[in-house]
Coordinates of C-alpha atoms and ligand atoms in Angstrom, one line a residue:
M12 CA 143.2 124.1 109.8
T13 CA 141.6 125.8 112.7
E14 CA 142.3 124.5 116.2
L15 CA 139.8 121.9 117.5
D16 CA 137.7 123.2 120.4
P17 CA 136.4 120.3 122.4
A18 CA 133.8 122.5 124.1
T19 CA 132.0 123.0 120.7
T20 CA 132.8 119.6 119.2
T21 CA 130.5 116.5 119.3
L22 CA 132.0 113.1 118.8
G23 CA 129.8 110.3 117.4
I24 CA 131.0 106.9 118.6
V25 CA 129.6 103.7 117.2
G26 CA 129.7 100.7 119.6
A27 CA 129.6 101.1 123.4
G28 CA 131.8 98.1 124.2
T29 CA 135.3 98.0 125.6
M30 CA 136.8 100.4 123.1
G31 CA 133.8 102.6 122.4
S32 CA 133.2 103.3 126.0
G33 CA 137.0 103.9 126.6
I34 CA 137.2 106.4 123.7
A35 CA 134.0 108.1 125.0
L36 CA 135.6 108.4 128.5
A37 CA 138.8 110.0 126.9
A38 CA 136.5 112.4 125.0
L39 CA 134.6 113.4 128.2
Y40 CA 137.8 113.9 130.1
H41 CA 138.9 116.3 127.5
G42 CA 135.7 118.3 127.3
F43 CA 134.0 116.9 124.2
S44 CA 130.3 116.1 123.9
V45 CA 129.6 112.5 122.9
R46 CA 126.9 110.5 121.2
L47 CA 127.5 106.9 122.0
Y48 CA 125.5 104.5 119.8
D49 CA 125.0 100.8 120.4
V50 CA 122.3 98.3 119.2
V51 CA 122.4 96.4 122.5
E52 CA 120.6 97.8 125.5
D53 CA 122.9 96.0 128.0
A54 CA 126.0 97.5 126.3
R55 CA 124.5 101.0 126.6
Q56 CA 123.7 100.4 130.3
N57 CA 127.2 99.0 131.0
A58 CA 128.8 101.9 129.2
S59 CA 126.8 104.4 131.2
T60 CA 127.8 102.8 134.5
Y61 CA 131.5 102.7 133.4
L62 CA 131.5 106.3 132.4
Q63 CA 129.8 107.4 135.6
N64 CA 132.2 105.5 137.8
H65 CA 135.3 106.8 136.1
L66 CA 134.1 110.4 135.9
D67 CA 133.0 110.4 139.5
R68 CA 136.4 109.1 140.6
K69 CA 138.0 112.1 139.0
G70 CA 135.4 114.5 140.4
L71 CA 134.1 115.1 136.9
G72 CA 130.6 113.6 137.5
D73 CA 128.9 116.6 135.9
R74 CA 130.5 115.7 132.5
L75 CA 128.0 112.9 132.3
D76 CA 125.5 115.5 131.0
R77 CA 127.6 115.7 127.8
V78 CA 127.1 112.1 126.8
A79 CA 124.0 110.8 125.1
L80 CA 123.7 106.9 124.9
I81 CA 121.6 106.3 121.9
D82 CA 120.0 103.5 120.0
D83 CA 119.2 105.5 116.9
L84 CA 122.0 106.2 114.4
D85 CA 120.0 109.1 112.8
R86 CA 121.1 111.3 115.7
F87 CA 124.6 111.3 114.2
S88 CA 123.4 113.8 111.6
E89 CA 124.8 116.6 113.8
V90 CA 128.1 115.2 115.0
D91 CA 131.4 116.7 114.0
F92 CA 133.5 113.4 113.9
V93 CA 132.6 109.7 113.9
I94 CA 134.7 107.0 115.5
E95 CA 133.4 103.5 114.8
A96 CA 134.2 100.8 117.4
A97 CA 131.7 98.1 116.4
P98 CA 132.7 94.4 116.3
E99 CA 135.7 93.4 114.1
D100 CA 133.5 92.2 111.2
L101 CA 133.9 93.6 107.7
G102 CA 130.2 93.1 106.9
I103 CA 129.0 95.0 110.0
K104 CA 131.6 97.8 109.5
Q105 CA 130.8 98.2 105.8
E106 CA 127.1 98.4 106.4
L107 CA 127.7 101.0 109.2
F108 CA 129.9 103.1 107.0
A109 CA 127.4 103.1 104.1
R110 CA 124.8 104.4 106.6
L111 CA 127.1 106.9 108.2
D112 CA 128.2 108.2 104.8
A113 CA 124.5 108.9 103.9
L114 CA 123.6 110.3 107.4
C115 CA 126.5 112.5 108.4
R116 CA 127.3 115.9 106.8
P117 CA 129.7 115.3 103.8
T118 CA 132.5 117.3 105.5
I119 CA 132.5 115.1 108.6
P120 CA 135.5 112.7 108.8
L121 CA 134.6 109.1 109.5
A122 CA 137.2 106.9 111.4
T123 CA 137.3 103.2 112.2
N124 CA 139.0 101.8 115.2
T125 CA 139.6 98.4 113.4
S126 CA 142.7 96.6 114.5
T127 CA 143.0 94.1 111.7
L128 CA 140.7 95.0 108.8
S129 CA 141.7 97.3 105.9
V130 CA 140.6 100.9 106.3
T131 CA 140.6 101.2 102.5
V132 CA 138.2 98.2 102.2
I133 CA 135.9 99.6 104.8
A134 CA 135.9 102.9 103.1
A135 CA 135.0 101.3 99.8
A136 CA 131.4 100.9 101.1
T137 CA 130.9 104.7 101.1
S138 CA 130.3 107.0 98.2
N139 CA 133.3 109.1 99.2
P140 CA 136.1 106.9 100.5
G141 CA 138.2 110.1 100.9
R142 CA 136.4 111.0 104.1
V143 CA 137.3 107.7 105.8
G144 CA 140.5 107.0 107.8
G145 CA 141.5 104.9 110.8
M146 CA 142.0 105.8 114.4
H147 CA 143.5 102.7 116.1
F148 CA 143.3 103.2 119.9
F149 CA 144.9 100.8 122.4
N150 CA 143.0 99.2 125.3
P151 CA 142.3 100.8 127.8
A152 CA 141.6 103.6 125.5
A153 CA 141.1 106.2 128.2
V154 CA 144.6 105.5 129.5
L155 CA 147.0 104.4 126.8
P156 CA 148.6 107.4 125.0
L157 CA 149.0 106.0 121.4
V158 CA 146.6 106.4 118.5
E159 CA 147.7 105.0 115.1
V160 CA 146.0 107.3 112.6
I161 CA 145.6 105.2 109.5
E162 CA 145.8 106.6 106.0
G163 CA 143.7 104.5 103.7
A164 CA 144.5 104.4 100.0
D165 CA 141.9 107.1 99.3
T166 CA 141.9 109.1 102.6
E167 CA 142.1 112.9 101.8
A168 CA 145.0 114.8 103.3
E169 CA 142.6 117.1 105.1
V170 CA 140.7 114.3 106.7
L171 CA 144.0 112.7 107.9
A172 CA 145.0 116.0 109.4
S173 CA 141.7 116.4 111.2
L174 CA 142.0 112.9 112.7
V175 CA 145.5 113.8 113.8
S176 CA 144.2 116.9 115.6
L177 CA 141.3 115.0 117.0
A178 CA 143.7 112.4 118.5
S179 CA 145.8 115.3 120.0
A180 CA 142.7 117.0 121.4
L181 CA 141.8 113.6 123.1
G182 CA 145.2 113.8 124.9
K183 CA 146.8 111.2 122.7
T184 CA 150.0 110.9 120.7
P185 CA 149.0 110.3 117.1
V186 CA 151.3 108.5 114.7
V187 CA 150.4 108.3 111.0
V188 CA 150.5 104.9 109.4
R189 CA 149.8 103.6 105.9
D190 CA 146.9 101.1 105.7
T191 CA 148.9 97.9 105.8
P192 CA 148.3 94.6 107.7
G193 CA 148.7 95.1 111.5
F194 CA 149.6 98.8 111.0
I195 CA 152.7 99.4 113.2
V196 CA 152.3 98.0 116.6
N197 CA 150.4 94.8 116.0
R198 CA 152.8 94.0 113.2
V199 CA 156.2 94.9 114.6
A200 CA 155.5 93.2 117.9
R201 CA 154.9 89.8 116.3
P202 CA 158.4 88.4 116.8
F203 CA 158.3 89.2 120.5
Y204 CA 155.7 86.5 120.9
G205 CA 156.6 84.3 117.8
E206 CA 160.3 83.8 118.6
A207 CA 159.6 83.2 122.3
L208 CA 157.1 80.5 121.4
R209 CA 159.6 78.9 119.0
L210 CA 162.3 78.9 121.7
L211 CA 159.8 77.2 124.0
G212 CA 158.7 74.7 121.4
E213 CA 162.3 73.8 120.7
G214 CA 163.0 73.1 124.3
A215 CA 165.7 75.9 124.5
A216 CA 164.4 77.0 127.9
D217 CA 161.3 77.1 130.0
V218 CA 158.7 79.9 130.1
E219 CA 160.1 81.5 133.3
T220 CA 163.7 81.5 132.1
I221 CA 162.8 83.2 128.8
D222 CA 160.6 85.8 130.6
R223 CA 163.4 86.5 133.2
L224 CA 166.0 86.9 130.5
V225 CA 163.8 89.3 128.5
E226 CA 162.7 91.3 131.6
G227 CA 166.1 91.3 133.4
G228 CA 168.5 91.5 130.4
G229 CA 166.4 93.5 128.0
R230 CA 164.6 95.7 130.5
F231 CA 161.2 94.9 128.9
R232 CA 158.4 95.6 131.3
M233 CA 157.0 92.1 130.8
G234 CA 158.4 88.9 129.3
P235 CA 156.6 87.5 126.3
F236 CA 154.8 84.7 128.2
R237 CA 153.6 86.9 131.0
L238 CA 152.4 89.4 128.4
M239 CA 150.6 86.8 126.3
D240 CA 148.8 85.7 129.5
L241 CA 147.7 89.3 130.1
I242 CA 146.6 89.9 126.6
G243 CA 144.8 86.6 126.3
I244 CA 146.2 83.6 124.4
D245 CA 143.2 83.6 122.1
I246 CA 143.5 87.3 121.3
N247 CA 147.2 87.0 120.7
L248 CA 146.7 83.9 118.4
A249 CA 144.0 85.7 116.5
A250 CA 146.3 88.7 115.8
M251 CA 149.0 86.3 114.6
Q252 CA 146.5 84.4 112.4
S253 CA 145.2 87.6 111.0
M254 CA 148.7 88.7 110.0
Y255 CA 149.5 85.3 108.5
E256 CA 146.2 85.2 106.5
Q257 CA 146.4 88.9 105.3
T258 CA 149.9 88.3 104.0
F259 CA 149.0 85.0 102.4
G260 CA 151.4 83.0 104.6
E261 CA 154.3 85.2 105.3
P262 CA 156.5 82.8 107.4
R263 CA 157.4 85.5 110.0
Y264 CA 153.8 85.5 111.1
R265 CA 153.2 81.7 111.2
P266 CA 151.2 80.9 114.3
H267 CA 152.6 78.4 116.8
W268 CA 151.0 75.1 117.6
I269 CA 151.6 75.7 121.3
Q270 CA 149.3 78.7 121.3
A271 CA 146.6 76.9 119.1
R272 CA 146.5 74.0 121.6
M273 CA 146.2 76.3 124.6
V274 CA 143.2 78.0 123.0
Q275 CA 141.7 74.6 122.3
Q276 CA 142.1 73.6 125.9
S277 CA 140.7 77.0 127.1
A278 CA 144.0 77.9 128.8
L279 CA 143.6 81.6 127.7
G280 CA 145.8 83.3 130.3
R281 CA 144.8 85.4 133.3
K282 CA 141.1 85.5 132.3
T283 CA 140.7 81.8 132.6
G284 CA 143.2 81.4 135.5
R285 CA 145.5 79.3 133.4
G286 CA 147.9 80.1 130.6
F287 CA 151.7 79.9 130.6
Y288 CA 151.4 80.5 134.3
T289 CA 148.5 79.8 136.7
Y290 CA 146.5 82.5 138.4
P291 CA 146.2 83.7 141.0
E292 CA 149.9 83.2 141.0
T293 CA 150.8 80.6 143.6
Q294 CA 153.7 81.4 145.8
P295 CA 155.7 78.3 146.6
E296 CA 155.5 77.5 150.3
K297 CA 159.2 78.1 150.7
P298 CA 160.4 80.2 147.8
A299 CA 163.7 79.1 146.4
P300 CA 166.2 81.6 147.7
E301 CA 167.0 84.0 144.9
P302 CA 170.8 84.2 144.8
E303 CA 171.8 87.8 145.6
P304 CA 174.6 88.8 143.3
K305 CA 177.6 89.9 145.4
P306 CA 179.8 92.5 143.8
R307 CA 183.5 91.8 144.6
Q308 CA 186.1 93.9 146.1
A309 CA 188.8 95.5 143.9
G310 CA 192.1 93.8 143.1
R311 CA 190.9 90.2 143.1
G312 CA 192.6 89.0 140.0
N313 CA 192.6 89.3 136.2
A314 CA 190.1 88.8 133.5
F315 CA 191.4 88.0 130.0
I316 CA 189.1 89.7 127.5
V317 CA 189.0 90.0 123.7
E318 CA 186.0 92.0 122.6
D319 CA 185.1 93.5 119.2
G320 CA 181.6 94.9 119.8
W321 CA 179.9 91.6 120.6
G322 CA 180.2 92.2 124.3
P323 CA 179.7 96.0 124.9
G324 CA 179.9 96.7 128.6
I325 CA 181.8 93.5 129.6
R326 CA 184.9 95.4 130.6
D327 CA 182.8 97.8 132.7
W328 CA 181.0 94.9 134.3
L329 CA 184.1 92.9 135.2
S330 CA 186.2 95.8 136.3
G331 CA 183.3 97.0 138.4
A332 CA 183.3 93.6 140.0
G333 CA 186.9 94.0 141.0
L334 CA 188.8 92.2 138.2
T335 CA 191.6 93.8 136.2
C336 CA 190.8 93.4 132.6
T337 CA 193.6 92.6 130.2
D338 CA 194.1 91.2 126.7
Q339 CA 197.5 89.8 127.6
L340 CA 198.1 86.2 128.7
G341 CA 200.6 86.8 131.4
E342 CA 199.4 86.1 134.9
R343 CA 196.8 83.4 135.3
P344 CA 193.4 85.0 134.8
E345 CA 190.3 84.0 136.8
I346 CA 188.2 83.9 133.7
A347 CA 188.8 84.3 129.9
V348 CA 186.1 86.0 127.8
V349 CA 185.9 85.9 124.0
A350 CA 183.3 88.3 122.8
V351 CA 184.2 88.3 119.2
G352 CA 182.0 88.1 116.1
E353 CA 184.4 87.1 113.4
A354 CA 184.8 83.3 112.9
E355 CA 188.5 83.2 112.0
Q356 CA 189.5 85.1 115.1
V357 CA 187.5 82.8 117.3
R358 CA 188.9 79.8 115.5
Q359 CA 192.5 80.9 116.4
L360 CA 191.8 82.2 119.8
L361 CA 190.0 79.3 121.4
P362 CA 192.7 76.6 120.8
A363 CA 195.4 79.1 121.9
L364 CA 193.5 79.8 125.1
E365 CA 192.9 76.2 126.0
A366 CA 196.6 75.5 125.4
E367 CA 197.7 78.4 127.7
L368 CA 195.2 78.3 130.5
E369 CA 194.9 75.7 133.3
A370 CA 191.9 73.4 133.0
D371 CA 189.9 75.1 135.8
V372 CA 190.0 78.6 134.2
P373 CA 186.6 79.0 132.6
I374 CA 186.6 80.1 128.9
L375 CA 183.4 82.0 127.9
C376 CA 182.6 82.7 124.3
Q377 CA 179.7 84.9 123.0
A378 CA 177.1 82.8 121.1
A379 CA 174.8 85.3 119.5
N380 CA 176.0 84.6 115.9
R381 CA 177.6 81.2 116.3
S382 CA 176.5 78.1 118.3
I383 CA 178.7 76.8 121.1
A384 CA 178.6 73.4 119.2
E385 CA 180.4 75.1 116.3
S386 CA 182.9 77.2 118.3
S387 CA 183.8 74.4 120.7
G388 CA 184.4 72.2 117.7
W389 CA 187.6 74.2 117.2
M390 CA 189.0 73.1 120.6
H391 CA 190.6 69.9 121.8
S392 CA 188.4 69.9 125.0
P393 CA 185.1 71.3 123.8
E394 CA 183.5 70.6 127.2
R395 CA 185.5 73.6 128.5
L396 CA 183.7 76.2 126.5
I397 CA 180.8 78.0 128.0
G398 CA 178.5 80.1 125.8
F399 CA 177.1 83.4 126.9
D400 CA 175.2 86.4 125.6
G401 CA 177.6 89.3 125.5
L402 CA 175.2 91.7 123.8
F403 CA 172.9 92.0 126.7
V404 CA 175.2 91.5 129.7
A405 CA 175.8 95.2 130.2
D406 CA 172.5 96.4 131.6
G407 CA 170.9 93.6 133.5
A408 CA 171.6 91.8 136.7
M409 CA 171.7 88.5 134.9
I410 CA 173.9 86.6 132.6
H411 CA 172.7 84.2 130.0
L412 CA 174.9 81.1 129.9
V413 CA 174.9 78.1 127.5
A414 CA 176.4 74.8 128.6
P415 CA 178.8 72.9 126.2
P416 CA 177.6 69.5 124.9
R417 CA 179.4 67.5 127.7
M418 CA 180.1 69.7 130.7
A419 CA 182.5 68.5 133.3
Q420 CA 181.1 67.4 136.7
G421 CA 180.8 70.3 139.1
A422 CA 181.8 72.9 136.4
R423 CA 178.4 74.4 136.3
E424 CA 178.1 74.9 140.0
R425 CA 181.6 76.5 140.1
L426 CA 180.6 78.9 137.3
D427 CA 177.3 79.8 139.1
T428 CA 179.2 80.7 142.2
M429 CA 181.7 82.7 140.2
M430 CA 179.0 84.7 138.3
L431 CA 177.2 85.5 141.6
N432 CA 180.5 86.7 142.9
L433 CA 180.8 88.9 139.8
G434 CA 177.4 90.4 140.4
R435 CA 175.4 88.5 137.8
V436 CA 172.6 85.9 138.4
P437 CA 173.3 83.0 135.9
L438 CA 170.4 81.7 133.8
W439 CA 171.2 78.7 131.6
T440 CA 169.6 77.6 128.4
K441 CA 170.3 75.1 125.7
D442 CA 172.6 76.0 122.8
S443 CA 170.0 77.7 120.7
P444 CA 170.5 79.8 117.5
A445 CA 171.0 83.4 118.4
L446 CA 170.1 82.7 122.1
V447 CA 167.1 84.5 123.5
L448 CA 167.4 88.3 123.6
P449 CA 169.6 88.7 120.5
R450 CA 167.1 86.6 118.6
I451 CA 164.0 88.4 119.7
V452 CA 165.5 91.9 119.4
A453 CA 167.1 91.2 116.0
M454 CA 163.8 89.9 114.7
L455 CA 161.9 93.0 116.1
A456 CA 164.5 95.2 114.4
N457 CA 164.2 93.2 111.2
E458 CA 160.4 93.6 111.3
A459 CA 160.7 97.3 111.8
A460 CA 163.2 97.4 108.8
F461 CA 160.7 95.6 106.6
A462 CA 158.0 98.1 107.7
V463 CA 160.2 101.1 106.9
G464 CA 161.0 99.5 103.5
E465 CA 157.4 99.0 102.7
G466 CA 156.6 102.6 103.6
V467 CA 154.3 101.8 106.6
A468 CA 155.9 104.7 108.5
D469 CA 159.3 106.2 109.0
A470 CA 161.9 104.9 111.5
R471 CA 161.3 107.5 114.2
T472 CA 157.5 107.0 114.0
I473 CA 157.8 103.2 114.2
D474 CA 160.0 103.5 117.3
R475 CA 157.7 106.0 119.0
A476 CA 154.7 103.8 118.3
M477 CA 156.4 100.7 119.8
R478 CA 157.5 102.6 122.9
L479 CA 154.1 104.1 123.5
G480 CA 151.9 101.2 122.2
V481 CA 153.7 98.3 123.9
S482 CA 156.0 100.1 126.4
Y483 CA 159.2 98.8 124.9
P484 CA 162.2 100.3 126.8
L485 CA 163.7 101.2 123.4
G486 CA 162.3 101.3 119.9
P487 CA 163.4 98.3 117.7
L488 CA 165.4 100.6 115.5
E489 CA 167.1 102.4 118.4
W490 CA 168.1 98.9 119.5
M491 CA 169.5 98.2 116.1
A492 CA 171.5 101.4 116.2
K493 CA 172.7 100.4 119.7
L494 CA 173.7 96.9 118.6
G495 CA 175.0 97.9 115.2
V496 CA 173.3 97.1 111.9
E497 CA 176.1 94.8 110.9
R498 CA 175.7 92.7 114.0
V499 CA 171.9 92.5 113.7
L500 CA 172.5 91.3 110.1
H501 CA 174.9 88.6 111.3
I502 CA 172.5 87.4 113.9
L503 CA 169.7 87.1 111.3
E504 CA 172.1 85.3 108.8
H505 CA 173.0 82.9 111.6
L506 CA 169.4 82.2 112.3
Q507 CA 168.6 81.8 108.6
R508 CA 171.6 79.4 108.2
E509 CA 170.7 77.3 111.2
Y510 CA 167.0 77.0 110.4
G511 CA 167.2 77.2 106.6
E512 CA 163.9 79.2 106.8
E513 CA 162.7 82.3 104.9
R514 CA 161.3 83.5 108.2
Y515 CA 164.8 84.7 109.2
R516 CA 165.7 86.5 105.9
P517 CA 167.1 89.9 106.6
A518 CA 164.9 92.8 105.3
P519 CA 166.3 94.3 102.1
M520 CA 166.3 97.7 103.9
L521 CA 168.4 96.3 106.7
R522 CA 171.0 95.0 104.2
R523 CA 171.0 98.4 102.5
W524 CA 171.6 100.2 105.8
A525 CA 174.5 97.8 106.6
R526 CA 176.0 98.5 103.2
T527 CA 175.7 102.2 103.5
G528 CA 177.0 102.3 107.1
A529 CA 173.7 103.8 108.6
S530 CA 174.2 103.9 112.3
S531 CA 171.4 106.0 113.8
V532 CA 167.6 105.9 113.7
D533 CA 167.7 109.1 111.7
G534 CA 169.9 107.3 109.2
F535 CA 167.5 104.5 108.8
I536 CA 165.7 105.9 105.8
A537 CA 163.9 104.2 103.0
Ligands
LIG2 P1 133.2 94.9 122.0 O1 132.6 93.6 121.6 O2 133.6 95.1 123.4 O3 132.2 96.0 121.6 C1 131.5 96.1 120.4 C2 130.2 96.8 120.6 O4 129.6 97.0 119.4 C3 129.2 95.9 121.5 O5 128.8 96.7 122.6 C4 128.1 95.6 120.5 O6 126.9 95.5 121.2 C5 128.2 96.7 119.6 N1 127.6 96.4 118.2 C6 127.4 95.3 117.6 N2 126.9 95.5 116.4 C7 126.7 96.8 116.3 C8 126.2 97.7 115.3 N3 125.7 97.2 114.1 N4 126.1 99.0 115.5 C9 126.5 99.5 116.7 N5 127.1 98.8 117.7 C10 127.1 97.4 117.5 O7 134.5 95.1 121.1 P2 135.7 96.0 121.3 O8 136.8 95.2 122.0 O9 135.3 97.3 121.9 O10 136.2 96.2 119.8 C11 135.6 97.1 118.9 C12 136.5 97.5 117.8 O11 137.8 98.0 118.3 C13 136.9 96.3 116.9 O12 137.0 96.7 115.6 C14 138.3 95.9 117.5 O13 139.1 95.2 116.5 C15 138.9 97.2 117.8 N6 139.9 97.2 118.8 C16 139.8 96.5 119.9 C17 140.8 96.5 120.9 C18 140.7 95.7 122.2 O14 141.8 95.5 122.8 N7 139.6 95.3 122.6 C19 141.9 97.3 120.7 C20 142.0 98.1 119.5 C21 141.0 98.1 118.6

């Protein structure tokens, strides 16, 4: 295929709303000519002002000559590509594609920017569905780098290749996706919101604690609630509902009543001034002092640690904070940490530790694949056992702690002080299956594994799309490689056991990778 030359290429864009005008701006930035069609006069006018302002800001005001805002679709007879960004309504889109098919030269590829409809079904309205594909841009389209190029059931290989080159010529990173509900990003991101909402609904923690854990421990740019407020609770709910309906009730996509109620009461997030937070964000008159973690000096005592991969980085953290890490019970340790996955080992260790250690030595046990209620049941003094998230303690400045059923008076305050002295801000939640980050990240990885198994895209492509489309610090499958497939599987099995729900069933592909010992993203093949 010959290289695309924007200087001699005219793009026809249908719909001059949020997405159409954003795509037009990207096209003008990159030197294309544009015909931008809309049926509404105001929409054309607003788009014109938007384009002018943005082009002027970049000193590209003269590029405005290259755009024609039109109210007559017949002028698409000479365009070289069409991108449709009309409202998300199958009837409107099918009618438009039937007209475009008749109007545009037969060799011209036709693309839809639909986010939830099937490209294959839209294409069925044309006489040649082979010329139709999807180009799913992200809002704001002139800024965000990702375009999902959707291969409909009938899309010809040459058409797909032209849409990929078009996306590149628009300065975007294209990823090719099979035409399946939610494509990659809108599908794989569902658990980020869905699991956070369930944690909130179960009273595991409040909105702010969950956001702080996800941002601080997982290095996500925004926690799920802050992000839902930004996206709009109604838009986020509609995406969830669409996935649920398109899959005829897949439990992983079941919308949450909290979101539905918020939409009913018009608490839609930033745009209405009220969502999970209120806007403009009110600063408390006297903000509660954020405890500054104080790293310790060296040589301040011992930490007893047993770790088998469920607490990567714990030794580095504690030795960095001045403790000498040991797995021998000789001298009295300041703290005992059990970051072990295997039940039998935990069952033996915990009673032995409580017998050996004075009552004021805290015993911490990782709780990503076993509740603290269960682990502490193996002890004579269950109130001594503190749960924690060992998997995400390495990177962040926080530590996620779980209180035992009946915690001794003052024990929590003493532990808070100790954690601050060890350089971690403590955040407490209830004893909740798979905690916060292990649960969210395992479910993201599981969703990605389902998508690989269903042939939506390959593992690398899915990870790239998630990093570019929703700015995740790591792709879900990179995360799975980092945590270990076996461990992700154990977390999911724990969730499924605790809830007894299909929602948490591990993807068949994930089980297969665990069995075959796949350990890197390149090894995660279907
Ligand atoms: P929008 O409502 O801002 O714009 C739609 C425009 O289409 C309006 O200006 C409207 O006047 C015009 N229109 C209505 N009927 C038309 C017709 N028959 N012919 C031509 N124009 C017509 O909507 P939007 O947010 O830009 O979304 C457009 C498409 O992009 C939808 O399919 C949506 O799912 C998809 N999308 C939206 C986003 C987003 O974040 N907004 C992101 C990705 C994809």
